[in-house]
Tab-separated table of C-alpha atoms in Angstrom:
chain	number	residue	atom	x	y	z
A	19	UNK	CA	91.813	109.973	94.549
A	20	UNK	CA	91.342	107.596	97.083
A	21	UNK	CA	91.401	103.794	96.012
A	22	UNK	CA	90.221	100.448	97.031
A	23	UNK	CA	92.302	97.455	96.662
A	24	UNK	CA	91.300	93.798	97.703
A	25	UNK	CA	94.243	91.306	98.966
A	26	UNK	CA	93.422	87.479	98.599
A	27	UNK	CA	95.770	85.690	100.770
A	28	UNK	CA	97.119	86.757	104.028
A	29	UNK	CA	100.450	85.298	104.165
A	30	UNK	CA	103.921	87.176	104.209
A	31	UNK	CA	103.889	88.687	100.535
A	32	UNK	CA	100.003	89.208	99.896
A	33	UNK	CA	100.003	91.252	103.295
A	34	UNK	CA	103.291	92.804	102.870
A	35	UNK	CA	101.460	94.216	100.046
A	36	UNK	CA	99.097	96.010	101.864
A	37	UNK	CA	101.632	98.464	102.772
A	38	UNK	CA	102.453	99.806	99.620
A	39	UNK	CA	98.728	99.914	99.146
A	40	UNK	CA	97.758	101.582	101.983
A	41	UNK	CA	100.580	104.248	101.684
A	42	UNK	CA	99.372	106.439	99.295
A	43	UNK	CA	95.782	106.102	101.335
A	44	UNK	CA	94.122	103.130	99.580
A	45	UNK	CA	91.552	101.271	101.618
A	46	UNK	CA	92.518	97.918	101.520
A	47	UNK	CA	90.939	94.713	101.966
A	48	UNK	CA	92.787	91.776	103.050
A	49	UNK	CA	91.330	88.238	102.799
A	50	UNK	CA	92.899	85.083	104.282
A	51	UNK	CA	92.441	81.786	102.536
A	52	UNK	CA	91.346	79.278	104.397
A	53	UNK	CA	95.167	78.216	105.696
A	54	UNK	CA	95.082	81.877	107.225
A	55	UNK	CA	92.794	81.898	110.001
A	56	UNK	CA	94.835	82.686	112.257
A	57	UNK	CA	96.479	85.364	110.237
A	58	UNK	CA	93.262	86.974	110.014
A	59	UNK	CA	92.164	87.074	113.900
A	60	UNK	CA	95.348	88.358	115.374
A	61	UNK	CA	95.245	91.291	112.415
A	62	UNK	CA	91.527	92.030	112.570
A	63	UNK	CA	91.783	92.331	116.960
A	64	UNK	CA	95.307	94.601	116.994
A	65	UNK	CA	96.559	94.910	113.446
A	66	UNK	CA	99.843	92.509	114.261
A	67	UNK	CA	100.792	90.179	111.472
A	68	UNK	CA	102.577	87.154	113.379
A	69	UNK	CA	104.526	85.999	110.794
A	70	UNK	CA	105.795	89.249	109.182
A	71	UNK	CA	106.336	90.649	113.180
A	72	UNK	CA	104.453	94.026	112.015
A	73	UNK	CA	101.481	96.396	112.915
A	74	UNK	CA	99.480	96.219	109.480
A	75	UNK	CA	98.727	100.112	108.637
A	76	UNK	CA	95.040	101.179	109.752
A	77	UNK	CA	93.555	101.422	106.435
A	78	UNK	CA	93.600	97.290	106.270
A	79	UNK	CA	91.058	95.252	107.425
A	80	UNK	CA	90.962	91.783	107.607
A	81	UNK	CA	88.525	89.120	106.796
A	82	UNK	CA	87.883	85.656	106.342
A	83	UNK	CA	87.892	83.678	102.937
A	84	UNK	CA	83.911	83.118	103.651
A	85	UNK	CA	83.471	86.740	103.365
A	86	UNK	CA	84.975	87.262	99.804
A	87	UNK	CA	81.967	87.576	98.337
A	88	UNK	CA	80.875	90.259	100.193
A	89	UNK	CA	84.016	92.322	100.307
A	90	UNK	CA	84.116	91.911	95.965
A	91	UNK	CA	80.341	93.042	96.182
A	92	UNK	CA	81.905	96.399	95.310
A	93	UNK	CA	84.238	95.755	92.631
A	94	UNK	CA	87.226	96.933	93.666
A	95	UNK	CA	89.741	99.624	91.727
A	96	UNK	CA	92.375	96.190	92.357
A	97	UNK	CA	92.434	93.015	93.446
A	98	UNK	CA	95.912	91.439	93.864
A	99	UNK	CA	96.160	87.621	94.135
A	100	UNK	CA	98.446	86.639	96.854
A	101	UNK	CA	98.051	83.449	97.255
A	102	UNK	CA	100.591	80.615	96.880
A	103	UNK	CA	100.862	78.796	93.846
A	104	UNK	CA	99.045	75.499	94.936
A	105	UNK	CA	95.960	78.088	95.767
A	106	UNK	CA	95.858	79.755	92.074
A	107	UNK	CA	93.349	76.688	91.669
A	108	UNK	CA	91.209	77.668	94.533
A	109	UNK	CA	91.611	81.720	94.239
A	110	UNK	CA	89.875	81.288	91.005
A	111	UNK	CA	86.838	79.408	92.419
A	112	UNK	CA	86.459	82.399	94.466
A	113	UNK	CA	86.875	85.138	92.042
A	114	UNK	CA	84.671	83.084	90.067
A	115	UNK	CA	81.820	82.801	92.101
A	116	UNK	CA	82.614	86.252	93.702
A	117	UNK	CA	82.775	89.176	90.633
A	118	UNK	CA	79.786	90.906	88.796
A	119	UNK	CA	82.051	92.947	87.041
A	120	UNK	CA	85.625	93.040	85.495
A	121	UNK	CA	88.431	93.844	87.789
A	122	UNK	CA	91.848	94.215	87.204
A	123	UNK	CA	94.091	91.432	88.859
A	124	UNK	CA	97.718	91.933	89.931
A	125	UNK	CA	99.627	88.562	91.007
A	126	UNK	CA	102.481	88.214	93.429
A	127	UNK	CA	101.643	84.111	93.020
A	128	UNK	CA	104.726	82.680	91.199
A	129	UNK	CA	104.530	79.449	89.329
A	130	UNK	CA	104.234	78.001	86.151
A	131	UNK	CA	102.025	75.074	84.250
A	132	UNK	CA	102.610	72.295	82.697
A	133	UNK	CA	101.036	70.978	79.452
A	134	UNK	CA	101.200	68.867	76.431
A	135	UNK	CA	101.852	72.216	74.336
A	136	UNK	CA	105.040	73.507	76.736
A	137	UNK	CA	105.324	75.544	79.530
A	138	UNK	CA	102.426	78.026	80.650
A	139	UNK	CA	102.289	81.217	83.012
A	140	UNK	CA	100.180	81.701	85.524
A	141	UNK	CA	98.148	85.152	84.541
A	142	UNK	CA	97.453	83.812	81.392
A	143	UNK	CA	95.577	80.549	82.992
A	144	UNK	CA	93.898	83.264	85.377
A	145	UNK	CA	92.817	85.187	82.707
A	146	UNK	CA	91.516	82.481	80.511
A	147	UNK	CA	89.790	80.306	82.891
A	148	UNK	CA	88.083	83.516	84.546
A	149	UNK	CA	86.930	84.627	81.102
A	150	UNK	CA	85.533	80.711	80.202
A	151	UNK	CA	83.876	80.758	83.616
A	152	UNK	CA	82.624	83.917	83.795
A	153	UNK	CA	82.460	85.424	80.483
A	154	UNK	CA	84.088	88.895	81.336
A	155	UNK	CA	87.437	89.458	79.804
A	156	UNK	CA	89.896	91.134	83.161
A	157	UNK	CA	93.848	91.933	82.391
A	158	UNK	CA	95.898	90.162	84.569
A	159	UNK	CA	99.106	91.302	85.289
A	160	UNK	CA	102.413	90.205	87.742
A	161	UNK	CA	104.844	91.235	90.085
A	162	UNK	CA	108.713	90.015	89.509
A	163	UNK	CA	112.038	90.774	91.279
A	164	UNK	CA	113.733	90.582	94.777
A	165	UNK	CA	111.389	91.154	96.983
A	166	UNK	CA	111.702	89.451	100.794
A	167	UNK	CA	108.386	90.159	102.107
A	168	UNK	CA	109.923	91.085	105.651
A	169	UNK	CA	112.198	93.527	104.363
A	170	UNK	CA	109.081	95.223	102.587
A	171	UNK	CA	107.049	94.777	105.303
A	172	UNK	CA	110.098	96.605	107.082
A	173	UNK	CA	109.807	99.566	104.573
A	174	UNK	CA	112.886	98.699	103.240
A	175	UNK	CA	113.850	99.886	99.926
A	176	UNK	CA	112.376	97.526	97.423
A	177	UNK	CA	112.409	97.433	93.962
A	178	UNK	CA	109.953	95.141	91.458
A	179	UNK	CA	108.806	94.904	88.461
A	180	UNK	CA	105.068	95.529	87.236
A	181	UNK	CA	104.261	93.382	83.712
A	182	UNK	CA	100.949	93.224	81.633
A	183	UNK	CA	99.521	94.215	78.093
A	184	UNK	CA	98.231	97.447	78.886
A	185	UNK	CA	101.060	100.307	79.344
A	186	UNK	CA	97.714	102.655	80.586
A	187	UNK	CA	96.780	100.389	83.351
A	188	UNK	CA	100.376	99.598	84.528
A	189	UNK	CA	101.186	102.715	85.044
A	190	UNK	CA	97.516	103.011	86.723
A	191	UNK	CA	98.423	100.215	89.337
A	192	UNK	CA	102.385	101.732	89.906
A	193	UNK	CA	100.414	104.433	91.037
A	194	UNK	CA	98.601	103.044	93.154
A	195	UNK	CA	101.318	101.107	94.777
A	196	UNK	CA	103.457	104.379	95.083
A	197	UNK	CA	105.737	104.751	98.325
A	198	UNK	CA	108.940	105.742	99.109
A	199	UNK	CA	110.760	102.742	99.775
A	200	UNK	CA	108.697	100.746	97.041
A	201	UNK	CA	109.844	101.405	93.492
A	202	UNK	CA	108.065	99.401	90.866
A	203	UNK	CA	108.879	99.973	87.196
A	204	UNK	CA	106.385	98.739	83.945
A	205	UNK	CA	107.407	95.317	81.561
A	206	UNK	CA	105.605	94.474	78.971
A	207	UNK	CA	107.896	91.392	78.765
A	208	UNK	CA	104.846	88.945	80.691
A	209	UNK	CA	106.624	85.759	79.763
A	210	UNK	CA	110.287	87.065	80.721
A	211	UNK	CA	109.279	87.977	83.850
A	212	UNK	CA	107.129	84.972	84.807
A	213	UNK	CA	109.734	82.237	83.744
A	214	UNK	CA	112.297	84.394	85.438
A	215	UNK	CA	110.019	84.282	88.796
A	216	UNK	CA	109.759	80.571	88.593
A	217	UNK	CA	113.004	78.957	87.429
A	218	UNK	CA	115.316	81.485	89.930
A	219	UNK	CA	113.902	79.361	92.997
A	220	UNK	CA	114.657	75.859	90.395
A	221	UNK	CA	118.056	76.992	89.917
A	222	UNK	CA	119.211	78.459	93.744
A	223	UNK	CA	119.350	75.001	94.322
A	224	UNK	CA	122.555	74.515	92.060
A	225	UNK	CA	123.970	77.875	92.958
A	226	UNK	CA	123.134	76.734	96.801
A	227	UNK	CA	124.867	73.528	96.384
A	228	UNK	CA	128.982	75.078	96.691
A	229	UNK	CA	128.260	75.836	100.337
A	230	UNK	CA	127.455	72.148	101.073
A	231	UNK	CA	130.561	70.746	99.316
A	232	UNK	CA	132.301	73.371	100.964
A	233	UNK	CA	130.927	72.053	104.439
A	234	UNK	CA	131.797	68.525	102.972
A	235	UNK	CA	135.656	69.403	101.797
A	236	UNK	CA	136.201	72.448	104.517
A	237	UNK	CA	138.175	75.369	103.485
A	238	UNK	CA	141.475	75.054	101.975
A	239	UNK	CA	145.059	75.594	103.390
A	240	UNK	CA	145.079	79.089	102.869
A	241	UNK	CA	141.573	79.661	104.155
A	242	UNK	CA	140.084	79.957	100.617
A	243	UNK	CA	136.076	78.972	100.074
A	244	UNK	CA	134.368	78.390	97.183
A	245	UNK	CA	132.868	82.438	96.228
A	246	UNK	CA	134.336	81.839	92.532
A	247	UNK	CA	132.365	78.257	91.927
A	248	UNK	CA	128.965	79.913	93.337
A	249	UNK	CA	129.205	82.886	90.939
A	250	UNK	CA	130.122	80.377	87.924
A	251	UNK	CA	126.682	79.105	88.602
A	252	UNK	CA	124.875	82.140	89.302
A	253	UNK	CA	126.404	83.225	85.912
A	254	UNK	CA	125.561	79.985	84.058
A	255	UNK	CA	121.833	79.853	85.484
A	256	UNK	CA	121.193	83.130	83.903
A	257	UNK	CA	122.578	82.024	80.642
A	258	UNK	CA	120.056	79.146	80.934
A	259	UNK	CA	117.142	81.445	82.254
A	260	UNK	CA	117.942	83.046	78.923
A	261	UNK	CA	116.995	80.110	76.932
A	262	UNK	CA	113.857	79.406	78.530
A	263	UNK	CA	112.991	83.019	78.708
A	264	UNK	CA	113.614	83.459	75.124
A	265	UNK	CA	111.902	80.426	73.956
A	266	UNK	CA	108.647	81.627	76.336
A	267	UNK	CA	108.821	84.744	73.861
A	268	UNK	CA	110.709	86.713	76.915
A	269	UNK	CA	113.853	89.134	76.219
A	270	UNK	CA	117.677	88.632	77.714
A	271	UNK	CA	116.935	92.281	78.833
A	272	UNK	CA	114.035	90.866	81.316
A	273	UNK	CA	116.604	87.845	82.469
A	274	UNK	CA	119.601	90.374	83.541
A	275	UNK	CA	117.351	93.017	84.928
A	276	UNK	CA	115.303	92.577	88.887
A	277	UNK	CA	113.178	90.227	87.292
A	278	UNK	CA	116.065	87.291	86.771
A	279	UNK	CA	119.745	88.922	88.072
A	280	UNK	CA	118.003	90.710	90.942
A	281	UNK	CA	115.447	88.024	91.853
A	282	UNK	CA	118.113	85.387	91.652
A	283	UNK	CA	120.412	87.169	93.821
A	284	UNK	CA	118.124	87.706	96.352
A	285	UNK	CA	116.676	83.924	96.473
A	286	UNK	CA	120.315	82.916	96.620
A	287	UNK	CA	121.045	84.959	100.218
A	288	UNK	CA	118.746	83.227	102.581
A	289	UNK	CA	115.624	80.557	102.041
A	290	UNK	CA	114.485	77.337	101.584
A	291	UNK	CA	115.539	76.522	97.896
A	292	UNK	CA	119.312	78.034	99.093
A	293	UNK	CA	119.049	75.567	102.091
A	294	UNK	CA	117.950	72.346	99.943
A	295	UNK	CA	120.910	73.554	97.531
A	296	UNK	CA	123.450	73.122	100.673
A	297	UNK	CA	122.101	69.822	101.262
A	298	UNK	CA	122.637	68.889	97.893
A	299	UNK	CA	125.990	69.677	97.440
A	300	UNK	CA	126.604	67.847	100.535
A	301	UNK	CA	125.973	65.196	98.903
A	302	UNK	CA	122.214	64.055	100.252
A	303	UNK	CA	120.208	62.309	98.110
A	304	UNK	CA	117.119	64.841	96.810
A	305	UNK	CA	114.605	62.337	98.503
A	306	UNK	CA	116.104	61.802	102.087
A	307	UNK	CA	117.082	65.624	102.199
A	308	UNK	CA	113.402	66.944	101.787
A	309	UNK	CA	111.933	64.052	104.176
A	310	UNK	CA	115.224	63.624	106.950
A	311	UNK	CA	115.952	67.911	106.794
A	312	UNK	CA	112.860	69.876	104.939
A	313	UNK	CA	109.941	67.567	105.703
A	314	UNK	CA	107.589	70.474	106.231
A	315	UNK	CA	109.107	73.343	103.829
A	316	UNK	CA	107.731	74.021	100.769
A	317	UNK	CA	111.267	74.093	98.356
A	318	UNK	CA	109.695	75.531	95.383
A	319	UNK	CA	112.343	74.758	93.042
A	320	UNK	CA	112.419	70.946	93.662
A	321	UNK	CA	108.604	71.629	93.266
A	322	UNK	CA	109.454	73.488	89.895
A	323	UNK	CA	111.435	70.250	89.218
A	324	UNK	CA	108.888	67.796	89.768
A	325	UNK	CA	106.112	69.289	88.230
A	326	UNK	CA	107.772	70.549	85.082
A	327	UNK	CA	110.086	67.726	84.668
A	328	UNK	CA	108.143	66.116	81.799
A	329	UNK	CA	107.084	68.824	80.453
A	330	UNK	CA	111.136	70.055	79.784
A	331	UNK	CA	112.164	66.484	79.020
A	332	UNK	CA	109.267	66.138	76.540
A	333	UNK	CA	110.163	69.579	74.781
A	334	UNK	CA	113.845	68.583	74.401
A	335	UNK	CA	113.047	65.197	72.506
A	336	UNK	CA	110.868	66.851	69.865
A	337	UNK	CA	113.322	69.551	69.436
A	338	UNK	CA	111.415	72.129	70.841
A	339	UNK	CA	114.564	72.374	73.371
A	340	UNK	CA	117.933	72.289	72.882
A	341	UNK	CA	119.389	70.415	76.303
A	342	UNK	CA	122.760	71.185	75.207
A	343	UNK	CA	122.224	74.493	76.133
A	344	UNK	CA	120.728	73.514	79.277
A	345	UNK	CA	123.385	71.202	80.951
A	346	UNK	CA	122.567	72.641	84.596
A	347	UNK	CA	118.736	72.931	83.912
A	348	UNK	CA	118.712	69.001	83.271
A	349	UNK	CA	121.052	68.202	86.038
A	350	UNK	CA	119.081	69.859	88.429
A	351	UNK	CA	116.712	67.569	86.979
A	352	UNK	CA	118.155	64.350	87.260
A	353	UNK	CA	119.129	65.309	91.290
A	354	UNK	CA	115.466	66.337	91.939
A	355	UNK	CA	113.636	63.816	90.087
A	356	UNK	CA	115.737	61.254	90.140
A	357	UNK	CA	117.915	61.560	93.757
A	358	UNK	CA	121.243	61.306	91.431
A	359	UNK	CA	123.758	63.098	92.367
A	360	UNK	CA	124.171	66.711	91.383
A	361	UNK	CA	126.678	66.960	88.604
A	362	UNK	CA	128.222	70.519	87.964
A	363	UNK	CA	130.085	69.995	84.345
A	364	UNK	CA	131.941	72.691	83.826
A	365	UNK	CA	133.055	70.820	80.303
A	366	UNK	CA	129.226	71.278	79.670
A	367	UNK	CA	128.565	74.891	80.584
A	368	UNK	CA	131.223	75.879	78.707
A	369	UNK	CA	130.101	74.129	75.239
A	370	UNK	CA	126.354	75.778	75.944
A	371	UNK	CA	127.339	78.497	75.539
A	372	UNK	CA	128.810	78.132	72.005
C-alpha cells in the first residue's frame, strides 16, 4: 500500500527523514519553514539538499511553507514535524490553520517546556494545543536515539526509537518508515524518551568539558589523557538522566537503552554542545565562550540550561527534586546560567548515588 507522508521543516533531520519515507515507496511531501527557502529551491530544481550533500530520492517534492495548506488539503497517512524546537510554536499555527481532519503526527523536534507545574514534553503541548485550537483529538508521537542526520541521510545503519500511546499505530508508522539501514523499535515510555532527548545535549557539555582541561593541562608524562574522567561523567549523567526520567514518569530501561546511552554517546562524538563542553573545561566563562567562539551556533544544552533553569531550581526547593542526587545537573547549571566555573565533584557524585 502506497503511503503519503508530509515533512514540515526542511533542515538536516526533517529531510533526512524523507529517506526512510520514501524507501518503502511513500510519496512524500517536504515543506520548508520559512528559514528554508533556500533548502527548498535547490531540492525542488535537482533534488540536492545543500546541507545534508545528498540527491533527495524522487518520490519527494518540495514546497514552500506558503503552500502548507494546500499540500495538508489531503490529509495525509503522516505528517512528521521536523522543525527545530524554537519553531514547535510556529508549526502549530500552521497545522492549525492547515487540517480538516485528524492526522497522526510524528516529531523528530526535541525540547522540553517549562512551567509553574514542572517540566513538560513537547508532543503533549502539540497535542493539547492542536486539540484546544482545533477541536480534533490527533496522537502525537516522537523519535529518540542517535541519529546524525548525515549519516542517515548516508544510509547508514541507524537505529531509533518510535514512542506514543497507541502500540497499533506505532507499529503502523515503523512500517512505514521501514528500510534497511533504518531500524526503529516501539516505546511506550513518552516521557523517558523525551527527557532523555533533551537533557543528553544539557549534559554533553560536562562530559565535553575533560577534553578542554586536557588542552589546558596537556597530556601527562607517560602520554596518558583523560578517557577515564570523560566516562565517569558519561556514567554519572545517566545516573542523573535517571532521576529526571523517573520523576517525568519515564523508566531506567528507556535511560540505558538508544534513547539516553545511545543518544548520549552519539551527541558526545562530534557537535556543538561537545564543542561548548571543551570550552568549558578550558576554563571560559559560559558567556564569553558562546559570544567570543559560538556566536552563531545554536548549543542546545546551554539553551536547555537557560530555559529550564528555574523551572529545576524551583522543583528542588519545594521538594519536588532532590539536588543531592543531581550534583552535575546543578553544576551545569551554575556554569551556564551563571558563567561560574564548572565544578566536577567527584565527593558529590559519589554521595548521589547513595
Amino acid at each position: 500500500m502506497t503511503h503519503r507522508i508530509v515533512i514540515l521543516g526542511a533542515g538536516v533531520m526533517g529531510s533526512a527523514m524523507t529517506l526512510p519515507g520514501a524507501h518503502g515507496g511513500s510519496r512524500v511531501d517536504l515543506v520548508g519553514t520559512h528559514l528554508d527557502e533556500e533548502i527548498v529551491r535547490s531540492v525542488a530544481g535537482n533534488g540536492l539538499h545543500p546541507r545534508l550533500g545528498v540527491t533527495l530520492p524522487a518520490r519527494v517534492e518540495a514546497h514552500s511553507w506558503t503552500n502548507f495548506g494546500t499540500v495538508m488539503r489531503e490529509p495525509p497517512d503522516l505528517l512528521i514535524l521536523g522543525v527545530a524546537s524554537a519553531g514547535v510554536g510556529w508549526a502549530i499555527d500552521r497545522i492549525v490553520e492547515s487540517v480538516s481532519a485528524p492526522v497522526p503526527i510524528l516529531m523528530v523536534t526535541k525540547g522540553l517546556t517549562a512551567g509553574e507545574d514542572g517540566i513538560g514534553l513537547l508532543p503533549d503541548l502539540v497535542a493539547r494545543e492542536v486539540e484546544r485550537r482545533t477541536g480534533m483529538a490527533m496522537p502525537v508521537m516522537a523519535i529518540g536515539g542517535p541519529c546524525i542526520a548525515g549519516e542517515l541521510a548516508a544510509g547508514r545503519d541507524t537505529s531509533v526509537v518510535v514512542t506514543g500511546a497507541d502500540a497499533d499505530l506505532l507499529a503502523r508508522v515503523i512500517d512505514m518508515l521501514e528500510a534497511p539501514y533504518y531500524h526503529a523499535r516501539p516505546s511506550a515510555d513518552v516521557a523517558g524518551v523525551e527527557i532523555c532527548a533533551a537533557f543528553k545535549n544539557f549534559f554533553t557539555l560536562a562530559v565535553g568539558a575533560p577534553a578542554g582541561q586536557l588542552e589546558r593541562q596537556g597530556r601527562a608524562g607517560n602520554g596518558a589523557l583523560m578517557h577515564n574522567h570523560a566516562a565517569s561523567l558519561f556514567t554519572q549523567a545517566l545516573r542523573e538522566m535517571t532521576v529526571l526520567a523517573e520523576h517525568a514518569g519515564g523508566t531506567a530501561e528507556t535511560v540505558t537503552g538508544l534513547a539516553g546511552a545511545g543518544d548520549l554517546y552519539v551527541t558526545c562524538q562530534a557537535g556543538r554542545n561537545g564543542r561548548m563542553g571543551k570550552l568549558l573545561g578550558l576554563g571560559i566563562p559560559y558567556s564569553q565562550a558562546k559570544r567570543e567562539h559560538m556566536s552563531a551556533d545554536t548549543v542546545e544544552g546551554a539553551q536547555l540550561a537557560l530555559d529550564l533553569g528555574p523551572t529545576l531550581r524551583r522543583m528542588a526547593e519545594t521538594g519536588a527534586l532532590d539536588p543531592a542526587r543531581l550534583p552535575l545537573a546543578f553544576a551545569i547549571l551554575d556554569t551556564v546560567c551563571n558563567d561560574a566555573p564548572l565544578e566536577l565533584r567527584y565527593d558529590l557524585f559519589h554521595r548521589s548515588a547513595i
